[in-house]
Amino acid sequence: MFPQQVLPFGYFFVYAAFGISGFVLGWVAQRGNYCFVNAMSSVFTTKSYYRFGGLLILFGVSSLLTGLLVVTGVVPAVDQYYYNYFSGWYVVVGATIFGFGATMAGGCNLSMLYRAASGYVQNMLELVGMMVGTYVFAVAIWPFQSYTMANGILSTKLGAYTEYIPYDLFHSISQVSVGVTAVALGFPLVALGILLQRKTRSTRPLAAALAPTAGASLAVARATSAGLGPLPSVGLPQLRLGLSGAKEMLLLRRPYGANLSSLLLAGALALVFVAGAGYTFNYLVITSSDGGRFLEYILMPFGVNLALGTPWYNDALPILDPSVLMVIMLIVGAFMASLLSGDLKLRIPRQKKRLGIGFSGGILVGIGVRTALGCNVGLMWTSFAQLGYDGILFLFAMLLGVWIAVRVQRRLV
Amino acid sequence: MRGQATAVRPRYGRLVAPLILALFAVGWYQFSIVYIQRANDQLVANNNLAVYVSVQQVQGYLAALLDATLLTISAALIAFAYFFVKLVMAKSRGPPSPAG
């Protein structure tokens, strides 16, 4: 069965929807200082679960939203599972490498982009490193990996409905089975997220939760407190948001809370889920493929077309897709948000070694995300919205990578 | 304090940033028209249809990108005008106080 178009407005509309979604992503992530790595590393460094709880809420709300759209018949089930990836050793290995590299470099695929757009030189170098890492993956790892995928060596061979939890549980893709799965997956995630946030609030005073170290790994947090590192100070929990608070947010004087950001980001995902159905990969993709694609683009003016002969570029990466416009508009959104809020500033770390760490961490990010077949957004978050199980594998493997990186950073500092 | 505008040093970077954004938008649009289309055509010429993108999709991209580019340039120019007025107003109030 092939994907079915929900909205018959053509590719202009699809690209426009992805562009709007990208802008929202960049704007909200910048204003909320939303970072997956930040959320995970704070669990190990400051024992703060606030932002990690926000992540779980994001995953839960996303699966509930997409599930609701399928259950109500707005989007056919095939459009939810069609782009479920293969699953195998590479998801675990790649996510671990990614978690390690991103923590060392100071940003996940989402935060790398909006921080680079806000003037963080370390994250700009991480982006460049990611392009290099993607090329390394393409020539050194992809031929072997695609062989294991084609032959089912520690890998599934189909993807799509075979990794669709409603099908795996009920051998059915009926609206009832999708609804039950979405509720069974989404509600516990939201509940766990809220529970973790409450636990953090109850075990520490608000002042501690508002400290700049709340989301940062140890080394990065120290650098941040000195105004040097890649992770800017974070206004974390917004316990009560009155009218004046909302006004302050609209006027860009106050950052968005983690939960508000999660809800807005889930809305951006729902937009492309409907608009892209039947046309393309109808979920959010950040730089996991575009890291490679932008290297391809950079080389084009020099007469080099990687898509003609380089592995992966010539068989797995379409030369263009809606994620390109989404990433461009994400950069524009983050740039505008940081400019209008007064956050825009070229920030060069005082410790020059952090530039090298950013670049080499970026290389690991590139290798990790391509090996895993996606990043924290394009695979992990997306998989929860797809009602697949790759996201769960990715989550635990990424946590492992982040944990290792935090241990390494403790030794380095 | 918020009311002491004279203590705020003018930030010229805020004037330059919107112009950089507008240039980025124009540059990316021009790049897309020239290079992405050409690279896509090269794929057809070399019979590599695995990563080739249909003409409708490229046209949809360029049409949406054109609108996005125009919107971005408009927003950048508005931001430039806003910060320019703020800068002129700050300058007209005199230099920053020594305490600032």
Short mmCIF file of C-alpha atoms in Angstrom, two decimals:
data_model
loop_
_atom_site.label_atom_id
_atom_site.label_comp_id
_atom_site.label_asym_id
_atom_site.label_seq_id
_atom_site.Cartn_x
_atom_site.Cartn_y
_atom_site.Cartn_z
CA MET A 1 0.00 0.00 0.00
CA PHE A 2 1.31 3.45 -0.90
CA PRO A 3 0.88 6.75 0.94
CA GLN A 4 -2.28 8.69 0.17
CA GLN A 5 -2.47 12.42 -0.21
CA VAL A 6 -4.62 14.16 2.37
CA LEU A 7 -4.49 17.65 0.92
CA PRO A 8 -4.56 18.00 -2.88
CA PHE A 9 -2.74 21.31 -3.10
CA GLY A 10 0.50 20.13 -4.66
CA TYR A 11 4.16 20.51 -3.82
CA PHE A 12 4.09 24.27 -3.35
CA PHE A 13 1.78 23.79 -0.37
CA VAL A 14 3.89 20.94 1.00
CA TYR A 15 7.09 22.95 0.83
CA ALA A 16 5.35 25.99 2.29
CA ALA A 17 4.08 23.91 5.22
CA PHE A 18 7.56 22.54 5.88
CA GLY A 19 8.95 26.07 5.64
CA ILE A 20 6.45 27.40 8.18
CA SER A 21 7.10 24.43 10.41
CA GLY A 22 10.84 25.03 10.20
CA PHE A 23 10.41 28.68 11.12
CA VAL A 24 8.29 27.73 14.14
CA LEU A 25 10.87 25.14 15.13
CA GLY A 26 13.74 27.60 14.97
CA TRP A 27 11.84 30.35 16.74
CA VAL A 28 10.44 28.17 19.53
CA ALA A 29 13.63 26.20 20.08
CA GLN A 30 15.63 29.43 20.33
CA ARG A 31 13.16 31.06 22.71
CA GLY A 32 12.82 27.90 24.79
CA ASN A 33 16.51 27.00 24.57
CA TYR A 34 15.29 23.55 23.64
CA CYS A 35 18.00 20.94 23.47
CA PHE A 36 17.66 17.17 23.66
CA VAL A 37 21.26 16.69 24.78
CA ASN A 38 20.90 19.41 27.38
CA ALA A 39 17.78 17.70 28.72
CA MET A 40 19.52 14.33 28.98
CA SER A 41 22.86 15.49 30.36
CA SER A 42 21.13 17.42 33.14
CA VAL A 43 19.78 14.10 34.40
CA PHE A 44 23.35 12.93 35.02
CA THR A 45 24.98 16.19 36.09
CA THR A 46 22.50 18.12 38.21
CA LYS A 47 19.90 15.38 38.68
CA SER A 48 17.35 17.71 37.15
CA TYR A 49 14.61 15.91 35.29
CA TYR A 50 12.70 19.02 34.32
CA ARG A 51 13.78 19.28 30.71
CA PHE A 52 13.93 15.52 30.24
CA GLY A 53 10.35 15.42 31.46
CA GLY A 54 9.56 18.05 28.85
CA LEU A 55 11.05 15.78 26.20
CA LEU A 56 8.87 12.87 27.28
CA ILE A 57 5.86 15.16 27.14
CA LEU A 58 6.86 16.14 23.60
CA PHE A 59 7.07 12.50 22.55
CA GLY A 60 3.79 11.63 24.26
CA VAL A 61 1.83 14.57 22.85
CA SER A 62 3.24 13.90 19.37
CA SER A 63 2.12 10.28 19.41
CA LEU A 64 -1.29 11.29 20.74
CA LEU A 65 -1.71 13.99 18.10
CA THR A 66 -0.75 11.82 15.13
CA GLY A 67 -2.76 8.94 16.58
CA LEU A 68 -5.79 11.21 16.90
CA LEU A 69 -5.42 12.36 13.28
CA VAL A 70 -5.38 8.73 12.14
CA VAL A 71 -8.22 7.63 14.41
CA THR A 72 -10.46 10.45 13.21
CA GLY A 73 -9.71 9.53 9.61
CA VAL A 74 -7.97 12.79 8.73
CA VAL A 75 -4.77 10.95 7.85
CA PRO A 76 -4.75 7.32 6.63
CA ALA A 77 -2.75 4.88 8.75
CA VAL A 78 -0.47 4.14 5.81
CA ASP A 79 0.79 7.72 5.96
CA GLN A 80 1.76 7.17 9.55
CA TYR A 81 3.80 4.00 9.11
CA TYR A 82 5.02 4.13 5.50
CA TYR A 83 8.29 5.86 6.35
CA ASN A 84 9.12 3.73 9.38
CA TYR A 85 12.79 2.90 8.95
CA PHE A 86 14.53 -0.40 9.23
CA SER A 87 15.69 -1.25 12.70
CA GLY A 88 18.86 -2.96 13.83
CA TRP A 89 22.31 -2.74 15.34
CA TYR A 90 22.91 0.57 13.62
CA VAL A 91 20.19 2.40 15.56
CA VAL A 92 21.79 1.48 18.89
CA VAL A 93 25.38 2.05 17.78
CA GLY A 94 24.59 5.25 15.90
CA ALA A 95 22.51 6.77 18.69
CA THR A 96 25.24 6.04 21.24
CA ILE A 97 27.88 7.69 19.04
CA PHE A 98 25.52 10.57 18.42
CA GLY A 99 24.75 11.07 22.11
CA PHE A 100 28.43 11.09 22.95
CA GLY A 101 29.44 13.41 20.12
CA ALA A 102 26.58 15.85 20.62
CA THR A 103 27.26 16.16 24.35
CA MET A 104 30.94 16.79 23.73
CA ALA A 105 30.19 19.29 20.96
CA GLY A 106 27.53 21.07 22.99
CA GLY A 107 24.32 20.57 21.06
CA CYS A 108 21.92 18.11 19.50
CA ASN A 109 20.89 18.45 15.89
CA LEU A 110 18.19 20.95 16.74
CA SER A 111 20.15 23.11 19.17
CA MET A 112 23.24 22.99 16.96
CA LEU A 113 21.29 24.78 14.26
CA TYR A 114 19.54 27.42 16.30
CA ARG A 115 22.64 28.17 18.34
CA ALA A 116 24.75 28.44 15.20
CA ALA A 117 22.14 30.89 13.91
CA SER A 118 22.37 32.80 17.20
CA GLY A 119 26.12 33.28 16.84
CA TYR A 120 27.66 30.35 18.71
CA VAL A 121 30.87 29.63 16.82
CA GLN A 122 31.34 26.28 18.53
CA ASN A 123 28.03 25.08 17.13
CA MET A 124 28.89 26.45 13.68
CA LEU A 125 31.99 24.26 13.78
CA GLU A 126 29.88 21.36 14.99
CA LEU A 127 27.77 21.79 11.86
CA VAL A 128 30.85 21.75 9.66
CA GLY A 129 32.13 18.70 11.51
CA MET A 130 28.82 17.00 10.93
CA MET A 131 29.14 17.49 7.19
CA VAL A 132 32.60 15.90 7.32
CA GLY A 133 31.27 13.07 9.50
CA THR A 134 28.48 12.42 7.04
CA TYR A 135 31.01 12.08 4.23
CA VAL A 136 33.12 9.71 6.34
CA PHE A 137 30.00 7.63 6.98
CA ALA A 138 29.08 7.61 3.30
CA VAL A 139 32.38 6.23 2.05
CA ALA A 140 33.48 4.12 5.03
CA ILE A 141 30.38 2.79 6.77
CA TRP A 142 27.38 2.90 4.45
CA PRO A 143 28.52 0.12 2.05
CA PHE A 144 28.90 -2.29 4.99
CA GLN A 145 25.76 -1.10 6.74
CA SER A 146 23.57 -1.35 3.66
CA TYR A 147 24.88 -4.90 3.16
CA THR A 148 23.75 -5.91 6.67
CA MET A 149 20.40 -4.23 6.08
CA ALA A 150 19.83 -5.96 2.76
CA ASN A 151 20.70 -9.34 4.27
CA GLY A 152 18.94 -8.93 7.58
CA ILE A 153 22.10 -9.22 9.66
CA LEU A 154 21.04 -7.90 13.08
CA SER A 155 18.55 -5.87 11.15
CA THR A 156 14.94 -5.94 10.05
CA LYS A 157 14.44 -6.13 6.31
CA LEU A 158 11.19 -4.29 5.69
CA GLY A 159 10.46 -1.32 7.91
CA ALA A 160 7.07 0.33 7.31
CA TYR A 161 4.14 -1.60 8.84
CA THR A 162 6.38 -4.33 10.30
CA GLU A 163 7.71 -1.73 12.73
CA TYR A 164 4.34 -0.17 13.37
CA ILE A 165 3.44 -0.95 16.96
CA PRO A 166 -0.33 -1.25 16.25
CA TYR A 167 0.46 -3.92 13.67
CA ASP A 168 3.01 -5.65 15.88
CA LEU A 169 0.55 -5.79 18.79
CA PHE A 170 -2.77 -6.41 17.08
CA HIS A 171 -1.80 -7.54 13.56
CA SER A 172 -4.10 -4.81 12.39
CA ILE A 173 -3.86 -1.21 11.29
CA SER A 174 -7.47 -0.42 12.06
CA GLN A 175 -8.33 2.89 13.68
CA VAL A 176 -9.14 1.10 16.93
CA SER A 177 -5.71 -0.54 17.15
CA VAL A 178 -4.00 2.73 16.27
CA GLY A 179 -6.04 4.59 18.89
CA VAL A 180 -5.33 2.06 21.61
CA THR A 181 -1.61 2.10 20.81
CA ALA A 182 -1.44 5.89 20.73
CA VAL A 183 -3.14 6.12 24.11
CA ALA A 184 -1.03 3.30 25.57
CA LEU A 185 2.15 4.98 24.36
CA GLY A 186 1.28 8.66 24.66
CA PHE A 187 -0.42 8.97 28.02
CA PRO A 188 2.25 7.13 30.04
CA LEU A 189 4.94 9.28 28.42
CA VAL A 190 3.09 12.48 29.29
CA ALA A 191 2.36 11.23 32.81
CA LEU A 192 5.97 10.19 33.35
CA GLY A 193 7.18 13.53 32.05
CA ILE A 194 4.93 15.45 34.43
CA LEU A 195 5.92 13.17 37.29
CA LEU A 196 9.62 13.73 36.66
CA GLN A 197 9.11 17.47 36.49
CA ARG A 198 7.21 17.46 39.77
CA LYS A 199 9.92 15.38 41.35
CA THR A 200 12.54 17.90 40.30
CA ARG A 201 10.45 20.79 41.57
CA SER A 202 9.80 19.14 44.90
CA THR A 203 13.41 18.16 45.53
CA ARG A 204 14.96 21.52 44.78
CA PRO A 205 14.04 25.12 45.30
CA LEU A 206 13.07 27.18 42.28
CA ALA A 207 16.30 29.14 42.46
CA ALA A 208 18.30 26.00 41.97
CA ALA A 209 16.14 24.93 39.08
CA LEU A 210 16.71 28.29 37.46
CA ALA A 211 20.46 27.99 37.70
CA PRO A 212 22.30 27.98 34.39
CA THR A 213 23.64 24.53 35.06
CA ALA A 214 20.18 23.03 34.99
CA GLY A 215 20.52 21.63 31.55
CA ALA A 216 24.17 21.60 30.87
CA SER A 217 26.71 18.93 31.26
CA LEU A 218 29.36 19.63 33.84
CA ALA A 219 32.12 21.04 31.73
CA VAL A 220 29.81 22.94 29.51
CA ALA A 221 27.94 24.26 32.51
CA ARG A 222 31.13 25.69 33.97
CA ALA A 223 31.94 27.36 30.72
CA THR A 224 28.41 28.67 30.50
CA SER A 225 28.57 30.24 33.90
CA ALA A 226 31.57 32.16 32.66
CA GLY A 227 29.67 33.12 29.54
CA LEU A 228 31.96 31.08 27.31
CA GLY A 229 30.32 27.83 26.49
CA PRO A 230 27.81 26.80 23.89
CA LEU A 231 24.87 26.40 26.23
CA PRO A 232 23.43 29.75 27.23
CA SER A 233 21.78 30.40 30.55
CA VAL A 234 18.42 28.77 30.82
CA GLY A 235 15.27 30.06 32.40
CA LEU A 236 13.78 26.71 33.16
CA PRO A 237 10.43 26.07 34.81
CA GLN A 238 7.71 28.56 34.43
CA LEU A 239 5.60 27.58 37.40
CA ARG A 240 2.83 30.08 36.88
CA LEU A 241 2.22 32.00 33.74
CA GLY A 242 -0.11 34.94 34.16
CA LEU A 243 -1.12 37.50 31.59
CA SER A 244 1.93 39.61 32.31
CA GLY A 245 4.13 36.56 31.83
CA ALA A 246 2.51 35.82 28.50
CA LYS A 247 2.99 39.42 27.46
CA GLU A 248 6.66 39.23 28.43
CA MET A 249 7.02 36.13 26.28
CA LEU A 250 5.33 37.76 23.31
CA LEU A 251 7.64 40.74 23.66
CA LEU A 252 10.59 38.31 23.72
CA ARG A 253 11.69 39.44 27.18
CA ARG A 254 11.14 36.07 28.74
CA PRO A 255 12.07 32.61 27.40
CA TYR A 256 9.45 29.98 26.73
CA GLY A 257 9.04 27.23 29.28
CA ALA A 258 9.95 23.65 28.39
CA ASN A 259 6.34 22.49 28.28
CA LEU A 260 5.06 25.38 26.20
CA SER A 261 7.93 24.75 23.78
CA SER A 262 7.05 21.04 23.68
CA LEU A 263 3.44 21.78 22.79
CA LEU A 264 4.37 24.26 20.06
CA LEU A 265 6.90 21.84 18.59
CA ALA A 266 4.34 19.04 18.59
CA GLY A 267 1.99 21.39 16.72
CA ALA A 268 4.68 22.01 14.10
CA LEU A 269 5.03 18.26 13.67
CA ALA A 270 1.27 17.81 13.27
CA LEU A 271 1.26 20.45 10.52
CA VAL A 272 3.75 18.60 8.32
CA PHE A 273 2.17 15.25 9.21
CA VAL A 274 -1.02 16.36 7.48
CA ALA A 275 0.45 18.57 4.76
CA GLY A 276 3.12 16.12 3.64
CA ALA A 277 0.97 12.98 3.74
CA GLY A 278 1.15 11.18 0.43
CA TYR A 279 3.83 13.47 -0.96
CA THR A 280 6.95 12.90 1.08
CA PHE A 281 8.39 11.96 4.46
CA ASN A 282 5.70 13.74 6.47
CA TYR A 283 7.59 14.23 9.70
CA LEU A 284 10.16 16.70 10.88
CA VAL A 285 13.67 16.15 9.65
CA ILE A 286 16.43 18.38 10.81
CA THR A 287 20.00 18.03 9.71
CA SER A 288 20.55 14.30 9.79
CA SER A 289 20.22 14.15 6.05
CA ASP A 290 20.74 17.82 5.39
CA GLY A 291 24.14 17.72 7.03
CA GLY A 292 25.12 15.57 4.10
CA ARG A 293 23.08 17.50 1.62
CA PHE A 294 24.61 20.84 2.50
CA LEU A 295 28.09 19.46 1.91
CA GLU A 296 26.77 18.32 -1.45
CA TYR A 297 25.44 21.83 -2.06
CA ILE A 298 28.66 23.53 -0.97
CA LEU A 299 30.63 21.46 -3.47
CA MET A 300 28.26 22.11 -6.39
CA PRO A 301 29.70 25.53 -7.34
CA PHE A 302 33.09 23.82 -7.61
CA GLY A 303 31.74 21.40 -10.18
CA VAL A 304 31.51 18.44 -7.80
CA ASN A 305 28.24 16.50 -7.69
CA LEU A 306 28.48 13.87 -4.95
CA ALA A 307 25.19 12.34 -6.07
CA LEU A 308 26.84 11.04 -9.23
CA GLY A 309 29.31 8.62 -7.72
CA THR A 310 29.70 8.73 -3.94
CA PRO A 311 28.01 5.95 -1.94
CA TRP A 312 24.91 6.97 0.05
CA TYR A 313 24.77 10.31 -1.78
CA ASN A 314 24.03 8.49 -5.01
CA ASP A 315 21.46 6.00 -3.75
CA ALA A 316 19.92 7.18 -0.47
CA LEU A 317 19.81 10.97 -0.48
CA PRO A 318 17.40 12.74 -2.85
CA ILE A 319 19.03 15.89 -4.13
CA LEU A 320 16.19 17.92 -2.70
CA ASP A 321 13.27 17.41 -0.34
CA PRO A 322 11.06 19.58 1.88
CA SER A 323 13.50 19.31 4.77
CA VAL A 324 15.85 21.62 2.86
CA LEU A 325 13.39 24.50 3.05
CA MET A 326 12.53 23.50 6.60
CA VAL A 327 16.16 23.76 7.72
CA ILE A 328 16.66 27.05 5.90
CA MET A 329 13.57 28.51 7.56
CA LEU A 330 14.63 27.05 10.91
CA ILE A 331 17.84 29.05 10.60
CA VAL A 332 15.84 32.15 9.63
CA GLY A 333 13.42 31.64 12.54
CA ALA A 334 16.20 31.19 15.09
CA PHE A 335 18.12 34.14 13.68
CA MET A 336 15.06 36.40 13.85
CA ALA A 337 14.19 35.26 17.37
CA SER A 338 17.69 35.87 18.65
CA LEU A 339 17.96 39.20 16.83
CA LEU A 340 14.67 40.57 18.12
CA SER A 341 15.23 39.31 21.65
CA GLY A 342 18.73 40.76 21.81
CA ASP A 343 20.42 37.36 22.08
CA LEU A 344 22.22 37.56 18.75
CA LYS A 345 25.93 37.83 19.31
CA LEU A 346 29.02 36.22 17.84
CA ARG A 347 30.27 34.04 20.67
CA ILE A 348 33.77 32.64 20.39
CA PRO A 349 34.77 30.41 23.30
CA ARG A 350 37.67 31.80 25.30
CA GLN A 351 39.09 28.30 25.53
CA LYS A 352 40.18 27.64 21.96
CA LYS A 353 40.19 23.91 22.53
CA ARG A 354 36.40 24.06 22.67
CA LEU A 355 36.45 24.91 18.97
CA GLY A 356 38.31 21.67 18.28
CA ILE A 357 35.95 19.76 20.56
CA GLY A 358 32.98 21.26 18.74
CA PHE A 359 34.37 20.24 15.36
CA SER A 360 35.39 16.72 16.35
CA GLY A 361 32.14 16.24 18.26
CA GLY A 362 30.37 17.31 15.07
CA ILE A 363 32.17 14.61 13.11
CA LEU A 364 30.88 12.02 15.60
CA VAL A 365 27.41 13.54 15.34
CA GLY A 366 27.54 13.14 11.55
CA ILE A 367 28.70 9.54 11.75
CA GLY A 368 26.24 8.73 14.53
CA VAL A 369 23.10 10.15 12.96
CA ARG A 370 23.77 8.62 9.58
CA THR A 371 24.58 5.25 11.07
CA ALA A 372 21.36 5.36 13.10
CA LEU A 373 19.47 6.42 9.94
CA GLY A 374 18.34 9.61 11.62
CA CYS A 375 18.92 12.09 14.40
CA ASN A 376 17.18 12.90 17.66
CA VAL A 377 14.44 14.64 15.69
CA GLY A 378 14.22 12.77 12.39
CA LEU A 379 14.40 9.37 14.04
CA MET A 380 13.73 9.49 17.79
CA TRP A 381 10.99 12.11 18.05
CA THR A 382 9.59 11.09 14.67
CA SER A 383 9.46 7.43 15.63
CA PHE A 384 7.27 8.20 18.63
CA ALA A 385 4.92 10.09 16.32
CA GLN A 386 5.02 7.17 13.88
CA LEU A 387 4.08 4.76 16.66
CA GLY A 388 7.24 2.86 15.87
CA TYR A 389 9.77 1.42 18.27
CA ASP A 390 13.03 2.78 16.88
CA GLY A 391 12.59 5.89 19.01
CA ILE A 392 12.64 3.85 22.20
CA LEU A 393 15.88 2.13 21.13
CA PHE A 394 17.35 5.47 20.12
CA LEU A 395 16.36 7.09 23.42
CA PHE A 396 18.12 4.57 25.62
CA ALA A 397 21.18 4.35 23.37
CA MET A 398 21.46 8.12 23.26
CA LEU A 399 21.19 8.28 27.03
CA LEU A 400 24.09 5.83 27.19
CA GLY A 401 26.17 8.01 24.88
CA VAL A 402 25.35 11.14 26.90
CA TRP A 403 26.24 9.36 30.13
CA ILE A 404 29.64 8.29 28.73
CA ALA A 405 30.31 11.84 27.53
CA VAL A 406 29.47 13.30 30.93
CA ARG A 407 31.92 10.86 32.54
CA VAL A 408 34.62 11.80 30.04
CA GLN A 409 34.01 15.50 30.58
CA ARG A 410 34.34 15.06 34.33
CA ARG A 411 37.77 13.57 33.78
CA LEU A 412 38.81 16.27 31.36
CA VAL A 413 37.80 19.17 33.58
CA MET B 1 17.09 50.57 34.74
CA ARG B 2 14.88 50.38 31.72
CA GLY B 3 14.16 54.11 31.61
CA GLN B 4 17.79 55.15 31.40
CA ALA B 5 18.16 54.86 27.66
CA THR B 6 21.19 57.13 27.67
CA ALA B 7 23.16 54.45 29.48
CA VAL B 8 22.72 52.02 26.60
CA ARG B 9 25.57 51.91 24.14
CA PRO B 10 24.40 51.84 20.50
CA ARG B 11 24.68 48.34 19.01
CA TYR B 12 25.63 48.57 15.35
CA GLY B 13 25.53 44.79 15.05
CA ARG B 14 21.77 44.98 15.17
CA LEU B 15 21.84 47.06 12.01
CA VAL B 16 24.16 44.71 10.19
CA ALA B 17 22.38 41.48 11.19
CA PRO B 18 19.14 42.08 9.23
CA LEU B 19 21.18 42.91 6.15
CA ILE B 20 23.10 39.65 6.53
CA LEU B 21 19.79 37.83 6.80
CA ALA B 22 18.46 39.47 3.64
CA LEU B 23 21.67 38.64 1.77
CA PHE B 24 21.48 35.05 2.97
CA ALA B 25 17.89 34.77 1.71
CA VAL B 26 18.72 36.20 -1.71
CA GLY B 27 21.90 34.12 -1.98
CA TRP B 28 20.11 30.90 -1.13
CA TYR B 29 17.37 31.57 -3.66
CA GLN B 30 19.90 32.26 -6.40
CA PHE B 31 21.88 29.18 -5.44
CA SER B 32 18.77 27.02 -5.62
CA ILE B 33 17.80 28.30 -9.05
CA VAL B 34 21.23 27.83 -10.54
CA TYR B 35 22.87 24.86 -8.87
CA ILE B 36 20.17 22.57 -7.49
CA GLN B 37 18.31 22.50 -10.79
CA ARG B 38 21.53 21.90 -12.68
CA ALA B 39 22.58 19.07 -10.37
CA ASN B 40 19.16 17.48 -10.74
CA ASP B 41 19.46 17.64 -14.53
CA GLN B 42 22.90 16.04 -14.30
CA LEU B 43 21.34 13.07 -12.52
CA VAL B 44 18.94 12.48 -15.39
CA ALA B 45 21.74 12.81 -17.92
CA ASN B 46 23.71 10.18 -16.01
CA ASN B 47 20.69 7.92 -15.60
CA ASN B 48 20.77 8.06 -11.81
CA LEU B 49 17.12 8.20 -10.89
CA ALA B 50 17.56 6.94 -7.31
CA VAL B 51 18.11 10.42 -5.92
CA TYR B 52 16.56 12.41 -8.75
CA VAL B 53 13.66 14.68 -7.83
CA SER B 54 10.65 15.28 -10.10
CA VAL B 55 10.27 18.56 -11.94
CA GLN B 56 6.99 19.28 -10.10
CA GLN B 57 8.77 18.97 -6.81
CA VAL B 58 11.61 21.28 -7.82
CA GLN B 59 9.08 23.82 -9.09
CA GLY B 60 7.11 23.57 -5.86
CA TYR B 61 10.31 24.13 -3.91
CA LEU B 62 11.31 27.16 -5.94
CA ALA B 63 7.83 28.69 -5.74
CA ALA B 64 7.66 28.25 -1.97
CA LEU B 65 11.25 29.42 -1.60
CA LEU B 66 10.50 32.58 -3.58
CA ASP B 67 7.67 33.47 -1.19
CA ALA B 68 9.83 32.62 1.81
CA THR B 69 12.64 34.75 0.42
CA LEU B 70 10.37 37.74 -0.10
CA LEU B 71 8.93 37.39 3.39
CA THR B 72 12.39 37.07 4.92
CA ILE B 73 13.69 40.12 3.07
CA SER B 74 10.63 42.12 4.15
CA ALA B 75 11.07 41.08 7.78
CA ALA B 76 14.79 41.87 7.60
CA LEU B 77 14.14 45.34 6.18
CA ILE B 78 11.51 46.05 8.83
CA ALA B 79 13.95 44.95 11.53
CA PHE B 80 16.66 47.12 9.97
CA ALA B 81 14.35 50.15 9.94
CA TYR B 82 13.31 49.51 13.55
CA PHE B 83 16.86 49.23 14.84
CA PHE B 84 17.95 52.18 12.72
CA VAL B 85 15.30 54.40 14.31
CA LYS B 86 16.28 53.13 17.76
CA LEU B 87 19.92 53.88 17.03
CA VAL B 88 19.17 57.40 15.82
CA MET B 89 17.02 58.04 18.90
CA ALA B 90 19.75 56.73 21.19
CA LYS B 91 22.34 58.91 19.48
CA SER B 92 20.16 61.98 19.70
CA ARG B 93 20.04 61.53 23.49
CA GLY B 94 23.79 61.93 23.67
CA PRO B 95 26.71 59.64 24.57
CA PRO B 96 26.44 56.97 27.24
CA SER B 97 26.95 58.16 30.78
CA PRO B 98 30.26 57.18 32.45
CA ALA B 99 28.35 54.87 34.75
CA GLY B 100 26.93 52.98 31.78
#
